[in-house]
Coordinates of C-alpha atoms and ligand atoms in Angstrom, one line a residue:
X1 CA 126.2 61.5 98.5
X2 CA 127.1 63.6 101.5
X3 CA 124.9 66.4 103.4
X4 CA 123.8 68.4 101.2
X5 CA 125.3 72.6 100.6
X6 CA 123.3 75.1 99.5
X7 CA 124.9 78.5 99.0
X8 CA 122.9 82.0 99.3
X9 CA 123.5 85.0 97.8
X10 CA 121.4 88.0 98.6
X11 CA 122.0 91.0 97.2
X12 CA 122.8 93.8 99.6
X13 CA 119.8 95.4 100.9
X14 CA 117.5 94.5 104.4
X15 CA 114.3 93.6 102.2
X16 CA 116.4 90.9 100.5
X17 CA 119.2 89.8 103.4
X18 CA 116.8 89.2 106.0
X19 CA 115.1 86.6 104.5
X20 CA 117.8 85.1 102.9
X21 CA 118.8 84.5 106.5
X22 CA 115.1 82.9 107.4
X23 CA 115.7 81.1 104.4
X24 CA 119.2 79.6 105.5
X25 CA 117.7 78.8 108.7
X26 CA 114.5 76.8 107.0
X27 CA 116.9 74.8 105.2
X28 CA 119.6 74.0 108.1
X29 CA 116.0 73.1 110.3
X30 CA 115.7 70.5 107.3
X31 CA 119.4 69.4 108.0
X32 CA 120.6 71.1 104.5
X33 CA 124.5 73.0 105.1
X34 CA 124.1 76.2 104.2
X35 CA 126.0 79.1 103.6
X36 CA 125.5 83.0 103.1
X37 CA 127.6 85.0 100.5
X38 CA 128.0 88.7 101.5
X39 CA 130.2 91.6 102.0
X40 CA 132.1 93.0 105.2
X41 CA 129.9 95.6 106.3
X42 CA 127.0 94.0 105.6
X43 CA 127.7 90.7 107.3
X44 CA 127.4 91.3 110.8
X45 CA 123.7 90.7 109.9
X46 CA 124.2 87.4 109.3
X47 CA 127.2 86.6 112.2
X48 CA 124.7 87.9 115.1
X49 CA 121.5 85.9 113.5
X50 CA 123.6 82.9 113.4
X51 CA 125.5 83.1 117.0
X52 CA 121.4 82.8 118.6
X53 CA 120.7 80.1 115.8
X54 CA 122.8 78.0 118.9
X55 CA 121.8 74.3 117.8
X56 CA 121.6 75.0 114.0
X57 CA 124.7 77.4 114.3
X58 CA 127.2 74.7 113.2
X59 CA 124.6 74.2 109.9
X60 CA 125.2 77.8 109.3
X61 CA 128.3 79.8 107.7
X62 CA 129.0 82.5 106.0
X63 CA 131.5 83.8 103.1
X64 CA 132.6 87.2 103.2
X65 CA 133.7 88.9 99.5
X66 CA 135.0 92.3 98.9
X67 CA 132.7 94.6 98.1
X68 CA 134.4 96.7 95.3
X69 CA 132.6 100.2 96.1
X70 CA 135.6 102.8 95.1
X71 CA 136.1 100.5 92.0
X72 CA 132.8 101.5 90.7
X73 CA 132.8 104.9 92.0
X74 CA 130.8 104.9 95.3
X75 CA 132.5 106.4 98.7
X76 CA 134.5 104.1 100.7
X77 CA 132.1 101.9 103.1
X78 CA 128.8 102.1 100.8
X79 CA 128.0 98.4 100.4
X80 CA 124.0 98.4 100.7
X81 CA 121.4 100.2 99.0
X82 CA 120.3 102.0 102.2
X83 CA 123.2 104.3 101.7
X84 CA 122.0 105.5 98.1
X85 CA 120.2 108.5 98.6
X86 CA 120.3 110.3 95.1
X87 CA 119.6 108.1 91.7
X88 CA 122.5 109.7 90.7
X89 CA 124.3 107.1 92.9
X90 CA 122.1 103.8 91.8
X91 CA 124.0 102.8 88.4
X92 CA 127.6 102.7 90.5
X93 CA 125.5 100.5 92.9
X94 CA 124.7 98.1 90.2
X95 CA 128.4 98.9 88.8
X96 CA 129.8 97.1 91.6
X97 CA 126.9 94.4 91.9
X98 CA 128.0 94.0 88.2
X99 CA 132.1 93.4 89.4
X100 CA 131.0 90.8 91.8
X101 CA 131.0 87.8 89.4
X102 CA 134.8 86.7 89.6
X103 CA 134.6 86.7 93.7
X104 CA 131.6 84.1 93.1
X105 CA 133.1 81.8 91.1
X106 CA 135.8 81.7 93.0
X107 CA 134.1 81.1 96.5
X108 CA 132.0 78.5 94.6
X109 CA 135.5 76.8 93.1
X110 CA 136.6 76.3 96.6
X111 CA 133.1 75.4 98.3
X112 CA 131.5 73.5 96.1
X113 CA 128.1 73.7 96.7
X114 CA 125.8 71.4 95.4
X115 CA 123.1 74.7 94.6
X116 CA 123.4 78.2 94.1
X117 CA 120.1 80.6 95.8
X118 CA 121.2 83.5 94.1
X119 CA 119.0 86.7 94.2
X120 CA 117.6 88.0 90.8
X121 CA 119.8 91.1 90.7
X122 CA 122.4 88.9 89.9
X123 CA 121.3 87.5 86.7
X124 CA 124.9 86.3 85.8
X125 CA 124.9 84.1 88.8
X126 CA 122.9 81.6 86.1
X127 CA 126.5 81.2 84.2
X128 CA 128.6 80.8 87.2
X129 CA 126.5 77.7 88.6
X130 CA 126.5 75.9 85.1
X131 CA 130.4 75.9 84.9
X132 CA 130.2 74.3 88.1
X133 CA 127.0 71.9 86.9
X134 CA 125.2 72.9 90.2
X135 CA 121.6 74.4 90.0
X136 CA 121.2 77.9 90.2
X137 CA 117.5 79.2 92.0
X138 CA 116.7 82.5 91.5
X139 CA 115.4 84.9 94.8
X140 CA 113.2 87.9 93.9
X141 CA 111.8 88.8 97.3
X142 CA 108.5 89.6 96.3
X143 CA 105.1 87.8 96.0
X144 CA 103.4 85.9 93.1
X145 CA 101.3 88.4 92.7
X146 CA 104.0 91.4 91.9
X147 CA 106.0 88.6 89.5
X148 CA 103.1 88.0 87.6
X149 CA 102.1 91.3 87.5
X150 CA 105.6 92.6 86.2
X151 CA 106.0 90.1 83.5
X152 CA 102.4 90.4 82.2
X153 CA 103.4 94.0 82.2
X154 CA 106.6 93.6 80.2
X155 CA 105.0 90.9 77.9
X156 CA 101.6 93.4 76.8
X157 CA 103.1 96.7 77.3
X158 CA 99.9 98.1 77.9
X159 CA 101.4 101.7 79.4
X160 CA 102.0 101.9 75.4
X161 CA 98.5 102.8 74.6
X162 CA 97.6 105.0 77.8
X163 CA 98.1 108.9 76.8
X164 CA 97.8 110.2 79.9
X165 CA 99.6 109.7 83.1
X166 CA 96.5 109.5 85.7
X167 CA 94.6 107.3 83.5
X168 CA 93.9 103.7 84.9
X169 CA 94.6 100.7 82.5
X170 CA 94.2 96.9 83.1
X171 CA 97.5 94.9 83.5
X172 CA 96.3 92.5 81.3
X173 CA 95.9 88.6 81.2
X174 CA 95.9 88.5 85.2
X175 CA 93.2 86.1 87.7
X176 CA 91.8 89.5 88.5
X177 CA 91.2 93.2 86.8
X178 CA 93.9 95.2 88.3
X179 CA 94.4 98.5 87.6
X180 CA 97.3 100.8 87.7
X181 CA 98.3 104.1 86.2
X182 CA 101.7 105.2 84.5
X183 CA 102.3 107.3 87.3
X184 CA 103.3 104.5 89.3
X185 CA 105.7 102.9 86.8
X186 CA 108.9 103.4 87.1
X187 CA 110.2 105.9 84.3
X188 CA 111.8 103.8 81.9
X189 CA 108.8 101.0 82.5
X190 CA 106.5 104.6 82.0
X191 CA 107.9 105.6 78.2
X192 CA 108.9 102.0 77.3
X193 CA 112.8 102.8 76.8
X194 CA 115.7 101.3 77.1
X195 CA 117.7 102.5 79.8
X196 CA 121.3 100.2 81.0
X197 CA 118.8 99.1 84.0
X198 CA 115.9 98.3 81.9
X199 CA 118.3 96.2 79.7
X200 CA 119.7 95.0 83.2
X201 CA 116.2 93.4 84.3
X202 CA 115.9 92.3 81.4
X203 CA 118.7 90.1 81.3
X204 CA 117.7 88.9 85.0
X205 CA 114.5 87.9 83.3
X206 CA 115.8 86.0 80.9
X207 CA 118.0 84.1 83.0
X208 CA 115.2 83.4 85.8
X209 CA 113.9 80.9 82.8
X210 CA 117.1 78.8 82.2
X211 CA 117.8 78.8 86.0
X212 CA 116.6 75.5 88.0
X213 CA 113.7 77.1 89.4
X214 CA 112.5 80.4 92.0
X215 CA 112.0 80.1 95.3
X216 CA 109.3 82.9 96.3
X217 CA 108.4 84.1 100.2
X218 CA 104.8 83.4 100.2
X219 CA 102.4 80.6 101.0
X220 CA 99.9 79.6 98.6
X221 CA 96.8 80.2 100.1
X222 CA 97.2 83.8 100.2
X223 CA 97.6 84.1 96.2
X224 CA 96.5 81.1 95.1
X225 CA 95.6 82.2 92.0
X226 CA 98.8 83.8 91.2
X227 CA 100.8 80.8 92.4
X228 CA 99.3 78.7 89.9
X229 CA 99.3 81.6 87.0
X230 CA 102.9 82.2 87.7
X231 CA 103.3 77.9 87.1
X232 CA 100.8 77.3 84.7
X233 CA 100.4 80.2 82.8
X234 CA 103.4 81.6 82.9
X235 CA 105.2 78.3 82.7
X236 CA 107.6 79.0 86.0
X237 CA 109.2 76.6 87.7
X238 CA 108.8 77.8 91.9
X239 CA 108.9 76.8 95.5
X240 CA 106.6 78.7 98.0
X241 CA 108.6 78.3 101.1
X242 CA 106.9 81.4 103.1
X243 CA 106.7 83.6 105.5
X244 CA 109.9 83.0 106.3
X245 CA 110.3 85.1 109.1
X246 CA 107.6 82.9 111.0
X247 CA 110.7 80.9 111.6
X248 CA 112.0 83.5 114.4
X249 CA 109.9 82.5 117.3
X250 CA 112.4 83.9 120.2
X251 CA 111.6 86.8 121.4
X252 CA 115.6 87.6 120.5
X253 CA 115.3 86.5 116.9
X254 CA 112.5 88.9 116.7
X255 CA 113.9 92.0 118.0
X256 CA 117.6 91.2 117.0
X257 CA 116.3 91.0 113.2
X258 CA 118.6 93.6 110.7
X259 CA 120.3 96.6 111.9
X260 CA 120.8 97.2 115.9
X261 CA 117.5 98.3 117.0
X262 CA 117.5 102.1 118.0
X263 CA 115.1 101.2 121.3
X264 CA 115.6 98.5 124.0
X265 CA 112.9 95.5 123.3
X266 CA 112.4 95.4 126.8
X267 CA 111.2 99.4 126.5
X268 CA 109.2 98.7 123.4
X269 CA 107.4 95.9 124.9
X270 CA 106.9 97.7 128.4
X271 CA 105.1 100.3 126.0
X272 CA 103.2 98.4 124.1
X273 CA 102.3 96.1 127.5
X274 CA 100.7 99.8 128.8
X275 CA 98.3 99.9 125.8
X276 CA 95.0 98.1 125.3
X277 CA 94.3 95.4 122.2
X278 CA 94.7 96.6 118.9
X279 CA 95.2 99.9 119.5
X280 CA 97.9 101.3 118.4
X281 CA 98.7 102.0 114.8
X282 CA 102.3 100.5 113.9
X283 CA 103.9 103.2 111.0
X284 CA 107.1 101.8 109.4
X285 CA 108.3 102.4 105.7
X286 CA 111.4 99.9 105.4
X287 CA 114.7 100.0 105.2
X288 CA 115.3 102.5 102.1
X289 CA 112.7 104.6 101.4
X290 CA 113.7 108.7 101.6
X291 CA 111.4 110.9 102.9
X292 CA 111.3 114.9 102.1
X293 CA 111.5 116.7 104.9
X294 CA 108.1 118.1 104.1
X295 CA 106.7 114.2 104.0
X296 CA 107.7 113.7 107.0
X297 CA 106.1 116.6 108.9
X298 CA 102.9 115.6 107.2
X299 CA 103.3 111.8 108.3
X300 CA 103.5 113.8 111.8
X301 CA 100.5 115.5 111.1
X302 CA 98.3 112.7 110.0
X303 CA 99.2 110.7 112.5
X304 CA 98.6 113.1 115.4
X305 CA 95.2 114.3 114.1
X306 CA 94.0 111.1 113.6
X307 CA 93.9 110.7 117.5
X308 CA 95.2 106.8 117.9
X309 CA 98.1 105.3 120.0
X310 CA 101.0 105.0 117.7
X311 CA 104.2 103.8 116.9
X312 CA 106.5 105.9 114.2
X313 CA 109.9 104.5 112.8
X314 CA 112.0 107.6 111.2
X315 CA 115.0 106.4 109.2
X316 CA 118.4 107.7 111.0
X317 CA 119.3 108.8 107.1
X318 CA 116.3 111.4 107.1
X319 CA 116.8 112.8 110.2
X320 CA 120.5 113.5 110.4
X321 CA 121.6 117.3 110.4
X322 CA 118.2 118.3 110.2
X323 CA 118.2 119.6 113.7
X324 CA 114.6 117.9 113.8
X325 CA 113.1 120.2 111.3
X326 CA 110.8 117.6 110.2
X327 CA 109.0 117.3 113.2
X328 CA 106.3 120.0 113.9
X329 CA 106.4 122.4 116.8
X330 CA 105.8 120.8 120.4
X331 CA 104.7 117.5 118.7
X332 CA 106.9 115.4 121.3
X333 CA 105.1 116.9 124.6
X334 CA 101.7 117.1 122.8
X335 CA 102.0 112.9 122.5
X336 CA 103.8 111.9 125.2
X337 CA 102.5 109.0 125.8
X338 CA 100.4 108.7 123.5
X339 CA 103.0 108.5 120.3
X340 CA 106.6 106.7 120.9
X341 CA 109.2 107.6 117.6
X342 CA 111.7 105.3 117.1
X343 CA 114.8 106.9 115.2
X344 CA 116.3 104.8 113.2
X345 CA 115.9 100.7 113.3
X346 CA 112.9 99.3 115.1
X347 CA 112.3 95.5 116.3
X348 CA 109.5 95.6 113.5
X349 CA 108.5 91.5 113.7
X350 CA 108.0 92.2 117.9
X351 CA 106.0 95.0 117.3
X352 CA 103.9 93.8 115.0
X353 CA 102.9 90.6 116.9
X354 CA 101.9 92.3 120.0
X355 CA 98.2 92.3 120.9
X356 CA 98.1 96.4 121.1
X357 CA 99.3 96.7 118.0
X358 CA 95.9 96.9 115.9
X359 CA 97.0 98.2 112.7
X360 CA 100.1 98.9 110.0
X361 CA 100.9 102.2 107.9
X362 CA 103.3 100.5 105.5
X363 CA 105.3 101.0 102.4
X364 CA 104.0 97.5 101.1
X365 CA 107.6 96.3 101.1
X366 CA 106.8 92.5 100.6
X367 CA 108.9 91.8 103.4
X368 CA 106.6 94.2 105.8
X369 CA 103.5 93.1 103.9
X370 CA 104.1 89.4 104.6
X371 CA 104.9 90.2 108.4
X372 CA 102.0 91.9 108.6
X373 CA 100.3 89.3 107.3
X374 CA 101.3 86.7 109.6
X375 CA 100.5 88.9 112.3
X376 CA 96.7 89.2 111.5
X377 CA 97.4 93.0 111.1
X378 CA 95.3 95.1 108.6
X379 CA 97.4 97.6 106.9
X380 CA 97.6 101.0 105.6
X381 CA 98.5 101.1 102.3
X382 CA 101.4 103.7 101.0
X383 CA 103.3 102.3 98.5
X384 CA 106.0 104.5 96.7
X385 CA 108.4 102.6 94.4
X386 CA 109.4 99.2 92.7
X387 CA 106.5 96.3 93.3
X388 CA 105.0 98.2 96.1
X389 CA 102.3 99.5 94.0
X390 CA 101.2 96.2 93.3
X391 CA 101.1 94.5 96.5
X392 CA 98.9 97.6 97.6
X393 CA 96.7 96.4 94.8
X394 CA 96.8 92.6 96.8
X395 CA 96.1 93.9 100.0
X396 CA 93.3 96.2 99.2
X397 CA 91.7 94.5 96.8
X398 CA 92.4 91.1 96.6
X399 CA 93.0 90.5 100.1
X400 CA 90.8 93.3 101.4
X401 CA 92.9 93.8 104.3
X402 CA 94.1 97.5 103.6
X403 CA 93.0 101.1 103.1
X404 CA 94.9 103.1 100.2
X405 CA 96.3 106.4 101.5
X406 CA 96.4 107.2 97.9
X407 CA 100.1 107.5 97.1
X408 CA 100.5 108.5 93.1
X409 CA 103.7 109.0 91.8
X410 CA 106.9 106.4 91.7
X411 CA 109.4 107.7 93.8
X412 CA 112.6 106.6 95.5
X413 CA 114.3 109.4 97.0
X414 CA 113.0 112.5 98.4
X415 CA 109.3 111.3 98.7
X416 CA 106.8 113.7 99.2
X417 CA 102.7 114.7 98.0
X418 CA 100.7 111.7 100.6
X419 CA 98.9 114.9 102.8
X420 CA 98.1 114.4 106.5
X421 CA 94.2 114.8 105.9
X422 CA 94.4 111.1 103.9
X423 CA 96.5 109.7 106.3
X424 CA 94.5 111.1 109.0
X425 CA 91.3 109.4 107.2
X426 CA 93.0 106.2 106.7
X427 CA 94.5 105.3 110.1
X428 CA 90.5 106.4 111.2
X429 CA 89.5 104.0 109.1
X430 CA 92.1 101.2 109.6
X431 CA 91.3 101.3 113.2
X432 CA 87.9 102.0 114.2
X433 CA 84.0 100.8 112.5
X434 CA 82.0 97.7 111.0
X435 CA 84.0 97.9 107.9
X436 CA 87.2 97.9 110.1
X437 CA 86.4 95.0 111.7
X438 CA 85.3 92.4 108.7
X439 CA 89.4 93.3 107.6
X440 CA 90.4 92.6 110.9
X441 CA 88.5 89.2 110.9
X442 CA 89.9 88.7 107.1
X443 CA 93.7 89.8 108.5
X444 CA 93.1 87.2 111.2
X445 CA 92.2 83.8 109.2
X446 CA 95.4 85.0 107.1
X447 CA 97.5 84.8 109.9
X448 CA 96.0 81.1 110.8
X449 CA 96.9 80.3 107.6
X450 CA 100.0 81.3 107.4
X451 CA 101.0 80.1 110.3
X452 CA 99.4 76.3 108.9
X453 CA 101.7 76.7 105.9
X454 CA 105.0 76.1 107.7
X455 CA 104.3 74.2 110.1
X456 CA 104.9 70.2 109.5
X457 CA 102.6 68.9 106.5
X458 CA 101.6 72.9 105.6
X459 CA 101.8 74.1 102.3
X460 CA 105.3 75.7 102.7
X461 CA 106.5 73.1 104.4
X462 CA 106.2 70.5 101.9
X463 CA 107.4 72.6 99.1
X464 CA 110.5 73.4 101.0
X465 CA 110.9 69.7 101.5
X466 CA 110.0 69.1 97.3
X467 CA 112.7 71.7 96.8
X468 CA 115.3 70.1 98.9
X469 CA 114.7 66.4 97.3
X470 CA 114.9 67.9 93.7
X471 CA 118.1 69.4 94.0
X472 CA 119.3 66.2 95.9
X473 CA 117.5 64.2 93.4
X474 CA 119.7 66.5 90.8
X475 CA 123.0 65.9 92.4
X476 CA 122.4 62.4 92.7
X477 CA 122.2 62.1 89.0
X478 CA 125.1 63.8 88.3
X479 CA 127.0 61.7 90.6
X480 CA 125.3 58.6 88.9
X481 CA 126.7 59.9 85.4
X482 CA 130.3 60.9 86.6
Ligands
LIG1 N1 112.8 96.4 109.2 C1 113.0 96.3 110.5 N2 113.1 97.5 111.2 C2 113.0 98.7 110.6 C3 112.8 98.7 109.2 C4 112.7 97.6 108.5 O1 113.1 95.2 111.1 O2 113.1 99.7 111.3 C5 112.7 95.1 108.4 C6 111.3 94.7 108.1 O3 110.8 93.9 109.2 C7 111.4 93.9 106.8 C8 112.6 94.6 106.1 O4 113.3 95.3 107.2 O5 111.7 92.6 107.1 C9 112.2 95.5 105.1 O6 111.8 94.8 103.9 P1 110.6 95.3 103.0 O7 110.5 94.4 101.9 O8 109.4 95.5 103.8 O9 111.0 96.8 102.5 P2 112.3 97.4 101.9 O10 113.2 97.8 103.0 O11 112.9 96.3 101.0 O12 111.8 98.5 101.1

């Protein structure tokens, strides 16, 4: 048998592409080909990461398909979920995820891979690996914790016996009593019905149990418990191969991760050089949340009365033609200095391992929760949509690295109701006191960890390697009966 080929295929948003690309680069470090399945306008992600891969670059490819957005009824040039801003939009999105089939199984005809990564919101991707007898692994992007969560959720139901929306009620069966309301489901998880998206997920559900296996960002000594539940209990078949992005050690690869970054690194750092040890408070929500207008102003608010350094990413998408209406009165001269806005991308894996930087206001994307994570960072806690509201749940109290801001309500677009008086409160808190420090400590010992998992002999290190020699132990077989 040759060198082994392992194809990707993320679906097109940041919180999944990015570390499909960590991931490719993992397994070209272990000497495994690998190539990336994407679109046009969403692979000059991947082209740029791979050009400063330089001696793994030749281990590296990838395959561009069409992306059939006018087909399914999305404008011309909409190819990532960043560009949905009305849920009106979404089931096109997932139209044209849906026509993507056909160009996979024909890229996999002429490439022949020996294994498919495929992410979960392609849950037909299952069916196109077994006509060409190569394993398919499935990709969620999120952390034990949130998959166990979800599927205790989907297996109990036990929204179906809360009346009220505020009331908390124990997702059951888990390591831990966590609690969650119905206000932070989304709505067809809220009244149990079936919707084409509910019945979409659960399709991908069903096939994440006849694939080969999940590959899940994480190490296991941040959930243990839920990396063994989601094995043992659950009966799931995974690699823990994370944090992936603890693979981009060049000050390049850091800033140069995603989109073009709306600031020069050299500026950024220059700042963040000027500013003592943790402290500055680092306030980032991803790549696709939509703020209100009025959210926004408040974020402003919170963040200026609460009297610490701080760095503020605004998405270019919220600001546009707004003639910066979301930004109060003389807020600009009040913090100069003091407060640096970055509008639109922001070198988010640089910032976050500086020394100033001495705390997070994040969405709880598990991308950003991870990074955070394996830069000893405690985190303020502000989840608004899909598993967010559960890895707040991990980092405050599992973890016991965060500080709730108190978000409610599930919500994609147009996000509003977190006031500045909680945010004020919880970047205080986040920052300065006894209590402050014990997280801090806690944050720090995570980051040792995580950093132990992937180097040689760690925890994520030898999975990856278990996970390369099974599907190489796989092919071999098949060669042996051919
Ligand atoms: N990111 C970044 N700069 C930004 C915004 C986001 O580098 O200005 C990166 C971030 O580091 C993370 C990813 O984009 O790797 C976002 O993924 P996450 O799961 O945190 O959130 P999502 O965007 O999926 O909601």
């Amino acid at each position: 048998m040759g060198q082994l080929h392992v194809f990707f295929f993320p679906f097109m948003a940041h919180g999944h592409m990015l570390p499909t690309m960590d991931m490719a680069k993992l397994f070209a470090s272990h000497c495994v080909k690998t190539t990336i399945i994407t679109t046009p306008l969403n692979a000059p992600i991947f082209t740029k990461a791979i050009q400063r891969t330089k001696n793994l670059s030749t281990l590296i490819s990838i395959s561009v398909i069409k992306f059939p957005a006018e087909e399914a009824g999305l404008p011309q040039g909409c190819e990532n979920i960043d560009q949905i801003h009305s849920e009106d939009m979404a089931p096109n999105f997932f139209k044209a995820i849906n026509m993507l089939q056909e160009p996979l199984e024909h890229v996999i005809e002429v490439g022949r891979p020996d294994c498919l990564v495929a992410d979960m919101f392609f849950p037909w991707a299952t069916d196109v690996a077994a006509k060409f007898s190569i394993p398919r692994i499935v990709f969620h992007g999120i952390s034990f914790f949130a998959l166990c969560a979800g599927e205790n959720m989907r297996l109990y139901k036990p929204q179906k016996n809360v009346s009220s929306d505020s009331k908390p009620f124990i997702v059951p069966n888990l390591p831990h009593e966590v609690k969650i309301t119905k206000m932070r489901l989304a709505d067809f998880d809220k009244e149990d019905i079936e919707t084409d998206f509910s019945k979409f997920l659960d399709k991908a559900r069903e096939t994440e149990m006849t694939s080969f296996g999940v590959v899940v960002n994480s190490f296991y000594e941040l959930e243990p418990a839920y990396a063994d539940h989601y094995r043992r209990v659950l009966g799931r078949k995974a690699w823990h191969i994370g944090p992936v992005s603890l693979c981009n050690r060049e000050v390049e690869d850091k800033a140069q991760r995603g989109k073009e970054t709306s600031i020069d690194k050299l500026e950024c750092l220059k700042w963040l050089d000027s500013k003592k040890p943790n402290s500055v408070i680092y306030a980032c929500f991803g790549s696709c949340a939509d703020f209100a207008t009025s959210q926004l102003y408040e974020i402003a608010m919170g963040l200026e009365a609460s009297g610490q350094e701080f760095i503020w990413v605004v998405r270019k998408a919220e600001i546009e033609d707004d003639n910066e209406n979301w930004l109060p009165e003389g807020f600009e001269e009040r913090t100069k200095g003091k407060g640096l806005i970055i509008r639109g991308w922001a070198p988010q894996v640089l910032i976050l391992d500086h020394d100033a930087v001495g705390g997070f206001v994040t969405h709880c994307g598990w991308n950003s929760t991870l990074e955070g994570v394996s830069a000893g960072v405690p985190m303020v806690t502000a989840p608004f949509f899909a598993d967010q509201f559960f890895n707040e749940k991990l980092v405050t109290e599992i973890l016991k690295i965060g500080v709730c801001v108190g978000s409610q309500q599930w919500k994609r677009v147009a996000i509003d109701g977190v006031k500045r008086e909680a945010i004020e409160k919880a970047v205080k808190e986040i920052m300065a006191g006894e209590e402050a420090e014990e997280r801090r400590r806690r944050a720090r010992t995570l980051k040792e960890m995580a950093w132990k998992a992937v180097e040689e002999g760690g925890s994520s290190y030898t999975d990856l390697n278990a996970l390369i020699k099974e599907v190489s132990a796989y092919q071999a077989q098949k060669h042996i009966k051919t």
